[in-house]
Coordinates of C-alpha atoms and ligand atoms in Angstrom, one line a residue:
M1 CA 13.5 -26.6 -27.7
S2 CA 12.0 -26.4 -24.1
L3 CA 12.4 -23.1 -22.3
V4 CA 13.8 -25.1 -19.3
L5 CA 16.5 -27.7 -19.8
T6 CA 17.3 -30.4 -17.2
Q7 CA 20.2 -32.9 -17.0
N8 CA 20.7 -35.4 -14.2
N9 CA 24.3 -36.4 -14.0
D10 CA 25.9 -38.0 -11.0
R11 CA 23.1 -37.1 -8.7
I12 CA 23.4 -33.2 -9.7
L13 CA 20.2 -32.2 -11.5
T14 CA 21.3 -29.1 -13.8
V15 CA 18.2 -26.8 -14.5
S16 CA 19.1 -24.2 -17.2
L17 CA 16.8 -21.3 -18.1
N18 CA 16.8 -21.6 -22.0
R19 CA 15.3 -18.2 -23.3
A20 CA 18.7 -16.4 -23.8
D21 CA 17.0 -14.1 -26.4
K22 CA 14.8 -12.7 -23.8
K23 CA 17.6 -12.7 -21.1
N24 CA 15.8 -15.8 -19.8
A25 CA 12.7 -13.8 -18.7
L26 CA 10.2 -16.1 -17.2
T27 CA 7.0 -17.0 -18.6
L28 CA 4.0 -18.6 -16.8
K29 CA 4.8 -21.8 -18.8
M30 CA 8.4 -21.7 -17.5
Y31 CA 7.2 -21.3 -13.9
A32 CA 5.1 -24.3 -14.4
Q33 CA 7.6 -26.3 -15.8
L34 CA 10.2 -25.2 -13.0
A35 CA 7.9 -26.0 -10.4
N36 CA 7.2 -29.6 -11.8
I37 CA 10.9 -30.2 -12.1
L38 CA 11.5 -29.3 -8.5
K39 CA 8.6 -31.1 -7.2
A40 CA 9.6 -34.4 -9.1
A41 CA 13.3 -33.8 -8.1
A42 CA 12.3 -33.6 -4.5
E43 CA 11.0 -37.1 -4.6
D44 CA 13.8 -38.5 -6.8
D45 CA 16.6 -40.4 -5.0
T46 CA 18.8 -39.9 -7.8
V47 CA 18.9 -36.4 -7.3
H48 CA 20.8 -35.2 -4.4
V49 CA 21.5 -31.3 -5.4
V50 CA 20.0 -28.9 -8.1
L51 CA 22.1 -26.7 -9.9
L52 CA 20.0 -23.5 -11.3
K53 CA 21.6 -21.4 -14.2
G54 CA 20.6 -19.6 -17.2
E55 CA 21.8 -20.2 -21.0
G56 CA 23.5 -17.6 -23.0
G57 CA 25.7 -16.0 -20.3
C58 CA 22.8 -14.6 -18.4
F59 CA 20.9 -15.9 -15.3
S60 CA 17.5 -14.2 -15.7
A61 CA 15.9 -10.8 -16.2
G62 CA 12.9 -11.9 -14.0
N63 CA 9.3 -12.1 -14.7
D64 CA 8.2 -11.6 -18.3
I65 CA 6.8 -8.2 -18.3
S66 CA 4.4 -8.8 -21.4
V67 CA 2.7 -11.6 -19.2
F68 CA 1.8 -8.8 -16.6
A69 CA 0.9 -6.4 -19.2
Q70 CA -1.4 -8.8 -21.0
R71 CA -3.0 -9.9 -17.8
D72 CA -6.7 -9.3 -17.0
E73 CA -7.5 -8.4 -13.6
G74 CA -8.2 -11.8 -11.6
D75 CA -6.1 -13.8 -13.8
S76 CA -4.3 -16.5 -11.8
I77 CA -0.6 -16.4 -11.4
S78 CA -0.8 -19.7 -9.6
D79 CA 2.3 -20.8 -11.9
I80 CA 4.6 -18.3 -10.2
V81 CA 3.1 -19.3 -6.8
A82 CA 3.5 -23.1 -7.3
F83 CA 7.4 -22.3 -8.3
M84 CA 8.0 -20.1 -5.4
N85 CA 6.6 -22.9 -3.0
A86 CA 8.5 -25.6 -4.7
L87 CA 11.8 -23.8 -4.2
L88 CA 11.0 -22.7 -0.6
H89 CA 10.1 -26.2 0.5
F90 CA 12.6 -28.1 -1.7
P91 CA 14.4 -30.3 0.7
K92 CA 17.8 -30.9 -0.8
P93 CA 20.6 -28.3 -1.5
V94 CA 20.1 -25.7 -4.4
V95 CA 23.1 -23.9 -5.8
A96 CA 22.9 -21.0 -8.3
Q97 CA 25.4 -20.1 -10.8
V98 CA 24.7 -16.4 -11.7
E99 CA 26.0 -14.4 -14.5
G100 CA 25.1 -11.5 -17.0
V101 CA 21.8 -10.3 -15.1
A102 CA 19.7 -11.3 -12.1
V103 CA 16.6 -8.9 -12.2
G104 CA 13.5 -9.2 -10.2
I105 CA 12.6 -12.7 -9.2
G106 CA 16.0 -13.5 -10.8
T107 CA 17.5 -11.8 -7.7
T108 CA 14.9 -12.8 -5.1
L109 CA 15.0 -16.5 -6.0
L110 CA 18.6 -16.5 -5.0
L111 CA 17.5 -15.8 -1.4
H112 CA 16.0 -19.3 -1.4
C113 CA 19.1 -20.9 -2.6
D114 CA 21.7 -22.5 -0.3
M115 CA 24.7 -21.3 -2.3
V116 CA 25.1 -18.6 -5.0
Y117 CA 28.2 -18.0 -7.1
C118 CA 28.4 -15.1 -9.6
A119 CA 30.8 -13.8 -12.2
P120 CA 32.4 -10.3 -11.3
A121 CA 30.4 -8.6 -14.1
T122 CA 26.9 -9.7 -12.8
Q123 CA 24.4 -7.1 -12.5
F124 CA 21.5 -7.6 -9.8
C125 CA 18.5 -5.5 -9.7
L126 CA 15.2 -5.4 -7.6
P127 CA 13.2 -3.0 -10.0
F128 CA 9.8 -3.5 -8.5
I129 CA 9.3 0.0 -7.4
N130 CA 10.2 1.4 -10.9
L131 CA 7.4 -0.9 -12.3
G132 CA 4.9 0.2 -9.8
L133 CA 5.2 -3.0 -8.0
V134 CA 6.2 -4.2 -4.5
P135 CA 8.9 -6.7 -3.3
E136 CA 8.1 -10.4 -3.6
Y137 CA 9.1 -13.8 -2.6
A138 CA 9.8 -12.8 1.0
S139 CA 12.6 -10.1 -0.2
S140 CA 11.0 -7.5 2.2
Y141 CA 11.6 -9.8 5.0
L142 CA 14.9 -11.7 4.0
L143 CA 16.8 -8.6 2.7
P144 CA 16.8 -6.6 5.8
R145 CA 18.0 -9.5 7.6
L146 CA 20.7 -10.3 5.1
A147 CA 21.8 -7.1 4.0
G148 CA 20.6 -4.8 6.9
R149 CA 17.8 -2.3 6.7
R150 CA 19.8 0.5 5.0
K151 CA 21.0 -1.7 2.2
A152 CA 17.6 -3.4 1.5
S153 CA 15.7 0.1 1.6
E154 CA 18.2 1.4 -1.2
W155 CA 17.7 -1.6 -3.2
L156 CA 13.8 -1.7 -2.9
M157 CA 13.1 1.9 -2.8
L158 CA 15.5 3.1 -5.6
G159 CA 15.5 -0.1 -7.7
E160 CA 18.7 0.7 -9.2
M161 CA 21.2 -2.1 -10.6
F162 CA 24.0 -3.3 -8.1
G163 CA 27.1 -5.3 -8.9
A164 CA 28.7 -8.5 -7.6
E165 CA 30.8 -6.8 -5.1
D166 CA 27.8 -5.3 -3.2
A167 CA 25.9 -8.6 -3.6
Y168 CA 28.6 -10.3 -1.8
Q169 CA 29.3 -7.6 0.7
F170 CA 25.8 -7.9 1.7
G171 CA 25.2 -11.5 1.5
V172 CA 23.2 -12.2 -1.5
V173 CA 26.0 -14.4 -3.0
T174 CA 28.5 -16.7 -1.5
A175 CA 31.4 -15.8 -3.6
I176 CA 32.4 -14.2 -6.8
E177 CA 34.3 -16.3 -9.1
P178 CA 36.0 -15.5 -12.4
A179 CA 33.6 -15.8 -15.4
D180 CA 36.0 -18.5 -17.0
T181 CA 36.1 -20.6 -14.0
L182 CA 32.6 -20.1 -12.7
G183 CA 30.8 -23.4 -14.0
E184 CA 33.9 -25.4 -13.1
K185 CA 33.7 -23.9 -9.4
V186 CA 29.9 -24.5 -9.3
M187 CA 30.3 -28.1 -10.3
S188 CA 32.8 -28.7 -8.0
V189 CA 30.7 -27.4 -5.1
C190 CA 27.8 -29.5 -6.4
K191 CA 29.8 -32.6 -6.5
K192 CA 30.9 -32.2 -2.9
L193 CA 27.2 -31.5 -1.9
A194 CA 26.0 -34.5 -3.8
S195 CA 28.7 -36.8 -2.1
K196 CA 27.6 -35.9 1.4
P197 CA 25.1 -38.3 3.4
V198 CA 21.6 -37.6 2.5
F199 CA 19.8 -37.9 5.5
A200 CA 22.2 -35.6 7.4
M201 CA 22.0 -33.2 4.4
T202 CA 18.2 -32.9 4.2
H203 CA 18.2 -32.5 7.8
T204 CA 20.9 -29.8 8.1
K205 CA 18.8 -27.8 5.4
K206 CA 15.7 -28.3 7.7
L207 CA 17.4 -27.2 10.6
L208 CA 18.9 -23.9 8.9
N209 CA 15.6 -22.9 7.6
T210 CA 13.8 -22.1 10.9
E211 CA 11.9 -19.4 9.6
K212 CA 9.8 -21.1 6.9
E213 CA 6.3 -20.3 8.4
V214 CA 7.2 -16.6 8.7
I215 CA 8.7 -16.6 5.3
Q216 CA 5.5 -18.1 3.9
Q217 CA 3.2 -15.6 5.6
Q218 CA 5.4 -12.7 4.1
I219 CA 5.1 -14.2 0.6
N220 CA 1.5 -14.3 0.9
E221 CA 1.1 -10.7 2.2
E222 CA 3.5 -9.5 -0.5
L223 CA 1.3 -11.3 -2.9
D224 CA -1.8 -9.6 -1.9
V225 CA -0.3 -6.2 -2.6
F226 CA 1.6 -7.2 -5.8
L227 CA -1.5 -8.4 -7.5
E228 CA -3.3 -5.2 -6.5
A229 CA -0.1 -3.2 -7.6
L230 CA -0.5 -4.9 -11.1
N231 CA -3.6 -3.1 -11.7
T232 CA -2.4 0.5 -11.0
D233 CA -2.1 3.1 -13.5
A234 CA 1.8 3.2 -12.6
A235 CA 2.2 -0.4 -13.2
K236 CA 0.3 -0.2 -16.7
E237 CA 2.4 2.8 -17.7
A238 CA 5.7 1.0 -16.7
F239 CA 4.9 -2.3 -18.6
D240 CA 3.7 -0.3 -21.5
A241 CA 6.9 1.7 -21.7
F242 CA 9.3 -1.3 -21.4
I243 CA 7.2 -3.2 -24.0
N244 CA 6.9 -0.4 -26.5
K245 CA 10.7 0.8 -25.7
R246 CA 9.6 4.3 -24.9
P247 CA 10.4 6.6 -22.0
L248 CA 8.2 6.5 -19.0
N249 CA 5.4 8.9 -18.4
T250 CA 6.1 9.6 -14.9
E251 CA 3.0 11.8 -14.7
K252 CA 1.3 8.5 -14.3
F253 CA 3.2 7.7 -11.1
K254 CA 1.6 10.4 -9.2
Ligands
COA301 N1 10.3 -9.3 -19.7 C1 10.0 -9.5 -21.1 N2 11.0 -9.3 -22.0 C2 12.2 -8.9 -21.5 C3 12.5 -8.8 -20.1 C4 11.4 -9.1 -19.2 N3 11.7 -9.0 -18.1 N4 13.8 -8.6 -20.0 C5 14.2 -8.6 -21.1 N5 13.4 -8.8 -22.2 C6 13.5 -8.8 -23.7 C7 13.7 -7.4 -24.2 O1 12.6 -6.9 -24.4 C8 14.5 -7.8 -25.6 O2 13.6 -8.3 -26.4 P1 13.8 -7.9 -28.0 O3 15.0 -8.4 -28.4 O4 12.6 -8.7 -28.7 O5 13.7 -6.3 -28.0 C9 15.4 -8.8 -25.1 O6 14.9 -9.6 -23.8 C10 16.9 -8.5 -24.8 O7 16.6 -7.3 -23.7 P2 17.5 -5.9 -23.8 O8 16.6 -5.0 -22.9 O9 17.8 -5.7 -25.2 O10 18.8 -6.6 -23.1 P3 19.8 -5.5 -22.3 O11 21.1 -6.3 -22.0 O12 19.9 -4.1 -23.0 O13 19.1 -5.3 -21.1 C11 17.9 -5.9 -18.8 C12 18.9 -6.3 -20.0 C13 17.6 -7.3 -18.1 C14 18.6 -4.9 -17.9 C15 16.8 -5.2 -19.4 O14 16.1 -6.1 -20.7 C16 15.5 -5.0 -18.4 O15 15.6 -4.2 -17.7 N6 14.6 -6.0 -18.4 C17 13.4 -5.8 -17.7 C18 13.8 -6.4 -16.3 C19 12.7 -6.4 -15.3 O16 12.2 -5.3 -14.9 N7 12.3 -7.6 -14.7 C20 11.4 -7.6 -13.6 C21 10.0 -7.8 -14.0 S1 9.0 -7.9 -12.5

């Protein structure tokens, strides 16, 4: 079974992360698949809207940490970059349905979706600092603008979980929906979006995204530091501790 599932119904392309046993943590292969799906959907006239969700009651636990742990210095992360670019430049509406956890890129990718609906128990987290890493996907630019510098600093410097209410109050999600009607709500929004005039919709999205160039520049700057951070002792320690399910040796953080 593929780790990313797609279904095109009534001009709505549903893209589901399908690795529930690993909380839909994203491997390089999954990023490559997602990038290809989005690139094809951008050109496909039968797709008016993309709905992004996760299987198994969970959105995504972010980057698969074992990919980073096994990575040799200089190894390419071009699949991750290809996915980021495909979503950043995707010309049609993208709606995210979020439940369970949305961690790391599982949260930062939401900043590039047009509408985001989550269940009340959803937990969000930007844990990069605790992994010896830095923000990615322009979150260091977008979050202060969305949530304010204070909240962005708290989320990015402490790296703790936060709930749906905080995510809603600070603009990460459009609305919180009861878990049992979340899917229905999201589908009804997608149906409305799919029925709108295509020319007007794509141009509305384009007009709303006025900061693409600066966002792209921030993504590139973050990536340079992110790649450097991956090779630090702090990051190696954090990855090893997670994989081996052992406490962190914070001596390595000094
Ligand atoms: N990378 C690799 N594996 C991951 C993962 C990730 N990001 N997130 C979860 N998994 C795996 C776990 O190792 C576990 O595998 P196992 O069953 O073989 O032991 C499985 O998914 C279930 O995760 P578990 O930790 O048991 O679930 P939980 O509900 O207790 O906690 C999380 C869920 C997401 C809070 C926790 O798994 C976590 O913190 N993951 C790391 C998230 C992260 O830091 N992502 C950003 C990377 S840049």
